Coordinates of C-alpha atoms (C1' of nucleotides) in Angstrom, one line a residue:
Chain A
M1 CA -64.0 60.0 -179.0
E2 CA -60.6 61.3 -179.6
L3 CA -61.0 63.7 -176.8
R4 CA -62.2 61.0 -174.5
T5 CA -59.2 58.9 -175.1
A6 CA -56.8 61.8 -174.8
T7 CA -58.3 62.9 -171.5
Q8 CA -58.2 59.4 -170.2
E9 CA -54.5 59.4 -170.7
V10 CA -54.1 62.8 -169.2
R11 CA -55.5 61.7 -166.0
E12 CA -54.5 58.1 -165.5
A13 CA -51.0 58.6 -166.8
S14 CA -50.6 61.8 -164.8
L15 CA -47.9 62.0 -162.1
G16 CA -50.4 63.0 -159.6
W17 CA -52.8 60.2 -160.2
M18 CA -50.0 57.6 -160.0
L19 CA -48.5 59.2 -156.9
K20 CA -51.9 59.1 -155.1
K21 CA -52.5 55.5 -156.2
L22 CA -49.1 54.4 -154.9
A23 CA -49.4 56.3 -151.7
A24 CA -52.8 54.8 -151.0
G25 CA -51.5 51.3 -151.6
L26 CA -48.6 52.1 -149.3
D27 CA -50.9 53.2 -146.5
A28 CA -52.8 50.0 -146.7
D29 CA -49.6 48.0 -146.6
M30 CA -48.3 50.0 -143.6
E31 CA -51.4 49.6 -141.6
A32 CA -51.5 45.9 -142.2
L33 CA -47.9 45.6 -141.0
L34 CA -48.3 47.9 -138.0
A35 CA -51.6 46.4 -136.7
P36 CA -49.9 43.3 -135.2
L37 CA -47.6 45.7 -133.2
G38 CA -50.6 47.5 -131.8
L39 CA -49.6 50.6 -133.8
D40 CA -51.5 52.9 -136.2
M41 CA -49.9 55.5 -138.4
P42 CA -49.7 58.4 -136.0
S43 CA -48.4 56.3 -133.1
F44 CA -45.8 54.8 -135.5
A45 CA -44.6 58.2 -136.6
I46 CA -44.4 59.4 -133.0
L47 CA -42.5 56.3 -131.9
M48 CA -40.0 56.5 -134.8
T49 CA -39.4 60.1 -133.9
V50 CA -38.9 59.3 -130.2
L51 CA -36.5 56.6 -131.1
E52 CA -34.5 58.8 -133.4
R53 CA -34.5 62.0 -131.5
H54 CA -35.0 61.4 -127.8
P55 CA -35.2 63.1 -125.4
L56 CA -38.0 65.2 -126.7
S57 CA -40.9 67.2 -125.3
Q58 CA -44.4 66.6 -126.7
A59 CA -44.3 70.0 -128.3
G60 CA -41.0 69.0 -129.9
I61 CA -42.5 65.9 -131.3
A62 CA -45.5 67.8 -132.6
E63 CA -43.3 70.3 -134.3
R64 CA -41.0 67.8 -135.8
I65 CA -43.7 65.6 -137.3
G66 CA -45.9 68.5 -138.2
I67 CA -49.0 67.3 -136.3
A68 CA -51.1 69.0 -133.6
P69 CA -50.2 68.6 -130.0
Y70 CA -53.4 66.9 -129.1
R71 CA -52.6 64.2 -131.5
V72 CA -49.2 63.6 -129.9
S73 CA -51.0 63.4 -126.6
R74 CA -53.3 60.6 -127.9
G75 CA -50.5 58.8 -129.7
L76 CA -48.4 58.8 -126.6
D77 CA -51.4 57.4 -124.6
R78 CA -51.4 54.5 -126.9
L79 CA -47.6 54.0 -126.9
E80 CA -47.4 54.3 -123.1
G81 CA -50.2 51.8 -122.8
L82 CA -48.2 49.4 -124.9
G83 CA -45.2 50.1 -122.8
Y84 CA -43.1 51.5 -125.6
V85 CA -42.4 55.0 -124.3
A86 CA -42.4 56.7 -120.9
R87 CA -43.5 60.3 -120.0
R88 CA -41.2 61.6 -117.3
P89 CA -41.2 65.0 -115.6
D90 CA -38.7 67.4 -117.0
P91 CA -36.2 68.4 -114.3
G92 CA -35.9 71.8 -116.0
S93 CA -39.5 72.7 -116.2
R94 CA -42.4 71.3 -114.3
R95 CA -44.9 71.9 -117.1
S96 CA -42.9 70.0 -119.6
L97 CA -42.6 66.2 -120.0
V98 CA -39.6 64.3 -121.4
I99 CA -40.5 61.5 -123.6
R100 CA -38.1 58.6 -123.9
P101 CA -38.4 55.0 -125.3
T102 CA -38.6 52.2 -122.8
E103 CA -36.4 49.2 -123.3
D104 CA -39.3 47.4 -124.9
G105 CA -39.8 50.4 -127.2
A106 CA -36.1 50.6 -128.1
S107 CA -36.0 46.9 -128.8
L108 CA -38.8 47.3 -131.2
A109 CA -36.7 49.5 -133.4
P110 CA -35.5 46.7 -135.8
R111 CA -39.0 45.6 -136.5
L112 CA -40.1 49.2 -137.2
Y113 CA -37.3 49.6 -139.7
G114 CA -38.2 46.3 -141.1
V115 CA -41.7 47.6 -141.8
V116 CA -40.3 50.6 -143.6
E117 CA -38.0 48.4 -145.6
T118 CA -40.6 45.8 -146.4
V119 CA -43.0 48.5 -147.7
N120 CA -40.3 50.2 -149.8
A121 CA -39.1 46.9 -151.2
R122 CA -42.6 45.9 -152.2
L123 CA -43.1 49.3 -153.8
S124 CA -39.9 49.3 -155.8
A125 CA -40.0 45.6 -156.6
P126 CA -40.4 46.1 -160.3
L127 CA -37.4 48.4 -160.5
S128 CA -33.7 47.6 -160.8
E129 CA -31.2 49.0 -158.3
T130 CA -30.2 51.7 -160.7
E131 CA -33.8 52.7 -161.4
R132 CA -34.6 52.7 -157.7
A133 CA -31.8 55.1 -157.1
Q134 CA -32.9 57.2 -160.0
L135 CA -36.4 57.4 -158.6
T136 CA -35.2 58.3 -155.1
G137 CA -33.1 61.1 -156.5
L138 CA -36.0 62.6 -158.5
L139 CA -38.4 62.3 -155.7
Q140 CA -36.0 63.9 -153.3
R141 CA -35.7 66.9 -155.5
M142 CA -39.4 67.2 -155.8
V143 CA -39.9 67.1 -152.1
A144 CA -37.1 69.6 -151.5
A145 CA -38.7 72.0 -154.0
R146 CA -42.0 71.7 -152.3
N147 CA -40.6 72.3 -148.9
G148 CA -38.7 75.3 -150.1
R149 CA -41.8 77.2 -151.1
Chain B
M1 CA -25.9 58.4 -132.5
E2 CA -24.9 56.5 -135.5
L3 CA -28.0 54.4 -135.4
R4 CA -30.2 57.5 -135.1
T5 CA -28.7 59.1 -138.1
A6 CA -29.0 56.0 -140.1
T7 CA -32.7 55.5 -139.2
Q8 CA -33.4 59.0 -139.9
E9 CA -32.2 58.5 -143.4
V10 CA -34.0 55.2 -143.8
R11 CA -37.3 56.9 -143.1
E12 CA -37.1 60.4 -144.6
A13 CA -35.3 59.3 -147.7
S14 CA -37.6 56.3 -148.2
L15 CA -39.6 56.1 -151.3
G16 CA -42.8 55.6 -149.2
W17 CA -42.2 58.7 -147.1
M18 CA -41.6 60.9 -150.1
L19 CA -44.5 59.5 -152.0
K20 CA -46.8 60.2 -149.1
K21 CA -45.4 63.7 -148.7
L22 CA -45.9 64.5 -152.4
A23 CA -49.3 63.0 -152.6
A24 CA -50.4 65.0 -149.5
G25 CA -49.2 68.3 -151.1
L26 CA -50.9 67.3 -154.3
D27 CA -54.3 66.8 -152.5
A28 CA -54.0 70.2 -151.0
D29 CA -53.2 71.8 -154.4
M30 CA -56.1 70.0 -156.0
E31 CA -58.6 71.0 -153.4
A32 CA -57.6 74.6 -153.6
L33 CA -58.0 74.6 -157.4
L34 CA -61.3 72.7 -157.4
A35 CA -63.0 74.7 -154.6
P36 CA -63.7 77.7 -156.9
L37 CA -65.5 75.3 -159.3
G38 CA -67.7 74.0 -156.5
L39 CA -66.0 70.6 -156.6
D40 CA -64.4 68.4 -154.1
M41 CA -62.3 65.4 -154.9
P42 CA -65.0 62.8 -155.2
S43 CA -67.2 65.0 -157.4
F44 CA -64.2 65.8 -159.5
A45 CA -63.4 62.2 -160.1
I46 CA -67.0 61.4 -160.9
L47 CA -67.3 64.3 -163.3
M48 CA -64.1 63.4 -165.1
T49 CA -65.3 59.8 -165.5
V50 CA -68.7 61.0 -166.8
L51 CA -67.0 63.3 -169.3
E52 CA -64.7 60.5 -170.5
R53 CA -67.1 57.6 -170.5
H54 CA -70.7 58.6 -170.8
P55 CA -73.3 57.3 -170.9
L56 CA -72.8 55.5 -167.6
S57 CA -75.1 54.1 -164.9
Q58 CA -74.3 55.1 -161.3
A59 CA -73.2 51.5 -160.7
G60 CA -70.9 51.8 -163.7
I61 CA -69.3 54.9 -162.3
A62 CA -68.9 53.3 -158.9
E63 CA -67.2 50.3 -160.4
R64 CA -64.9 52.3 -162.6
I65 CA -63.7 54.7 -159.9
G66 CA -63.7 52.1 -157.2
I67 CA -65.9 53.9 -154.8
A68 CA -69.1 52.9 -153.0
P69 CA -72.4 53.5 -154.8
Y70 CA -73.7 55.8 -152.0
R71 CA -70.7 58.0 -152.7
V72 CA -71.6 58.3 -156.3
S73 CA -75.1 59.2 -155.3
R74 CA -73.9 62.0 -153.1
G75 CA -71.3 63.2 -155.6
L76 CA -74.0 63.3 -158.3
D77 CA -76.3 65.3 -156.0
R78 CA -73.6 67.9 -155.9
L79 CA -72.8 67.8 -159.6
E80 CA -76.5 68.0 -160.5
G81 CA -77.0 70.9 -158.2
L82 CA -74.2 72.7 -160.0
G83 CA -75.8 71.8 -163.3
Y84 CA -72.8 69.8 -164.6
V85 CA -74.5 66.5 -165.1
A86 CA -78.1 65.2 -165.6
R87 CA -79.6 61.9 -164.3
R88 CA -82.1 60.7 -166.9
P89 CA -84.2 57.5 -166.9
D90 CA -82.7 54.6 -168.7
P91 CA -85.0 53.5 -171.5
G92 CA -83.9 50.0 -171.1
S93 CA -84.6 49.6 -167.3
R94 CA -86.7 51.7 -165.1
R95 CA -84.5 51.1 -162.1
S96 CA -81.4 52.4 -163.8
L97 CA -80.4 56.0 -164.5
V98 CA -78.2 57.2 -167.3
I99 CA -75.7 59.9 -166.3
R100 CA -74.6 62.4 -168.9
P101 CA -72.8 65.7 -168.7
T102 CA -74.9 68.8 -169.4
E103 CA -73.6 71.4 -171.8
D104 CA -72.3 73.3 -168.9
G105 CA -70.5 70.2 -167.6
A106 CA -69.0 69.4 -171.0
S107 CA -67.8 73.0 -171.4
L108 CA -66.1 72.7 -168.0
A109 CA -63.8 70.0 -169.4
P110 CA -60.9 72.3 -170.4
R111 CA -60.8 73.8 -167.0
L112 CA -60.7 70.4 -165.4
Y113 CA -57.8 69.2 -167.6
G114 CA -56.2 72.5 -166.7
V115 CA -56.4 71.6 -163.0
V116 CA -54.7 68.3 -163.7
E117 CA -52.0 69.9 -165.8
T118 CA -51.4 72.7 -163.3
V119 CA -51.0 70.3 -160.5
N120 CA -48.7 68.0 -162.4
A121 CA -46.6 70.9 -163.8
R122 CA -46.2 72.3 -160.3
L123 CA -45.2 68.8 -159.0
S124 CA -42.6 68.2 -161.7
A125 CA -41.3 71.8 -161.9
P126 CA -37.9 70.9 -160.6
L127 CA -37.4 68.2 -163.3
S128 CA -36.3 68.5 -166.9
E129 CA -38.5 67.1 -169.6
T130 CA -36.3 64.0 -169.8
E131 CA -36.5 63.4 -166.1
R132 CA -40.2 63.9 -166.1
A133 CA -40.6 61.2 -168.7
Q134 CA -38.3 59.0 -166.8
L135 CA -40.3 59.4 -163.6
T136 CA -43.5 58.8 -165.4
G137 CA -42.2 55.6 -166.8
L138 CA -41.0 54.3 -163.5
L139 CA -44.2 55.2 -161.7
Q140 CA -46.3 53.5 -164.5
R141 CA -44.4 50.3 -163.9
M142 CA -44.9 50.5 -160.2
V143 CA -48.6 51.1 -160.6
A144 CA -48.9 48.3 -163.1
A145 CA -47.1 45.9 -160.8
R146 CA -49.4 46.8 -157.9
N147 CA -52.6 46.4 -160.0
G148 CA -51.4 43.1 -161.2
R149 CA -51.3 41.5 -157.8
Chain C
dT1 C1' -49.4 87.1 -120.3
dA2 C1' -47.6 83.0 -122.7
dT3 C1' -46.7 78.1 -122.8
dT4 C1' -47.2 72.8 -121.9
dG5 C1' -50.1 69.3 -122.1
dT6 C1' -54.9 67.5 -121.7
dT7 C1' -59.7 67.1 -122.6
dA8 C1' -64.3 68.3 -124.3
dT9 C1' -66.8 69.4 -128.1
dA10 C1' -68.2 69.6 -132.6
dC11 C1' -67.5 68.6 -137.4
dT12 C1' -66.3 66.0 -141.4
dC13 C1' -65.8 61.6 -143.7
dT14 C1' -66.8 57.2 -144.2
dA15 C1' -69.1 52.8 -144.0
dT16 C1' -73.0 49.7 -143.0
dA17 C1' -77.0 48.4 -143.8
dA18 C1' -81.9 49.4 -144.1
dC19 C1' -85.2 51.0 -147.5
dT20 C1' -87.9 51.9 -152.1
dA21 C1' -88.6 50.6 -156.6
dT22 C1' -87.9 47.8 -159.9
dA23 C1' -86.5 43.2 -162.4
Chain D
dT1 C1' -84.8 36.6 -155.0
dA2 C1' -81.6 40.0 -156.7
dT3 C1' -80.4 44.6 -158.4
dA4 C1' -80.1 50.1 -158.9
dG5 C1' -80.2 53.8 -156.3
dT6 C1' -81.1 56.5 -152.0
dT7 C1' -81.1 57.5 -147.3
dA8 C1' -80.5 57.0 -142.2
dT9 C1' -77.5 55.9 -138.8
dA10 C1' -73.4 55.1 -136.5
dG11 C1' -68.5 55.1 -136.2
dA12 C1' -63.8 56.8 -136.9
dG13 C1' -60.9 60.5 -137.5
dT14 C1' -60.0 65.3 -137.3
dA15 C1' -59.8 70.0 -135.7
dT16 C1' -61.1 73.9 -132.4
dA17 C1' -60.8 75.8 -128.6
dA18 C1' -61.6 75.7 -123.6
dC19 C1' -59.0 74.2 -119.6
dA20 C1' -55.5 73.4 -115.6
dA21 C1' -51.0 73.9 -114.4
dT22 C1' -46.8 76.3 -114.8
dA23 C1' -43.5 79.9 -116.4

DNA sequence: TATTGTTATACTCTATAACTATA
DNA sequence: TATAGTTATAGAGTATAACAATA
């Protein structure tokens, strides 16, 4: 009985368990907010990257986000269908394409940042400003440590 | 240019982005540690629950973990095949089964907690004891707030 | 021969609901 | 009629690698 209670705490109070729980809730929130824009998570990530870093090749997008090229291809199909980005021939190489946002895509930017902010605000609602900054700092160091391995 | 830098920060320094990043790395770590035991994530969650809370029906497991009954069924197939749990008839109802850990399953407990601890230690390696406690407290409140909605 | 981008294929995961047997 | 558990089926998402065009 004592063991059971202890292990219960080990798991449900563990950093990992809470992190996963929060990340799962976050995904659900994101998807709900993105659906009205016609976006899913991959196309959202691609569109954000294009807005931030254009001009980019598809290979460049794949590398930056860390997803496979074929997924960029599909994501761009969707984004192009929605009129948010354009694939244009690269003057420098006929086997490359240059991806840029359209005007519609660029004008969507504020709503996309709005999604990010909404989701983060909801997440950190129970925290004070100070605590939120604290949390951000701690997480940043954890992410940095992970990337550095 | 100014906009681009700003939005870059908005996204990559956002709580959500970091949370997802850390949770993804955690999953990879977990899977790597569980594979040698013959477990995947669902069967691990089920086994932990059985160890903590037995005796349980399958419906009880499903409800506690928050997964569909058919997934419990499949997870138990795996766990039973490994000899970690046993499905026994419920004396009180012939349509119910009582799930209990076998001796092998029970003796696996320390290794399972070890997995949880390893993963959490790795995650919080860049933090001091104080910071880790701080982080745990903040996350607990965030999880509680989410559950309470 | 290597690279860009696309597509076809297969594989895994998940969900829905159909099914058996109990109650 | 409703419930516990299982299974069949279909659907989404993912990865692998084969492909055409270009360098």
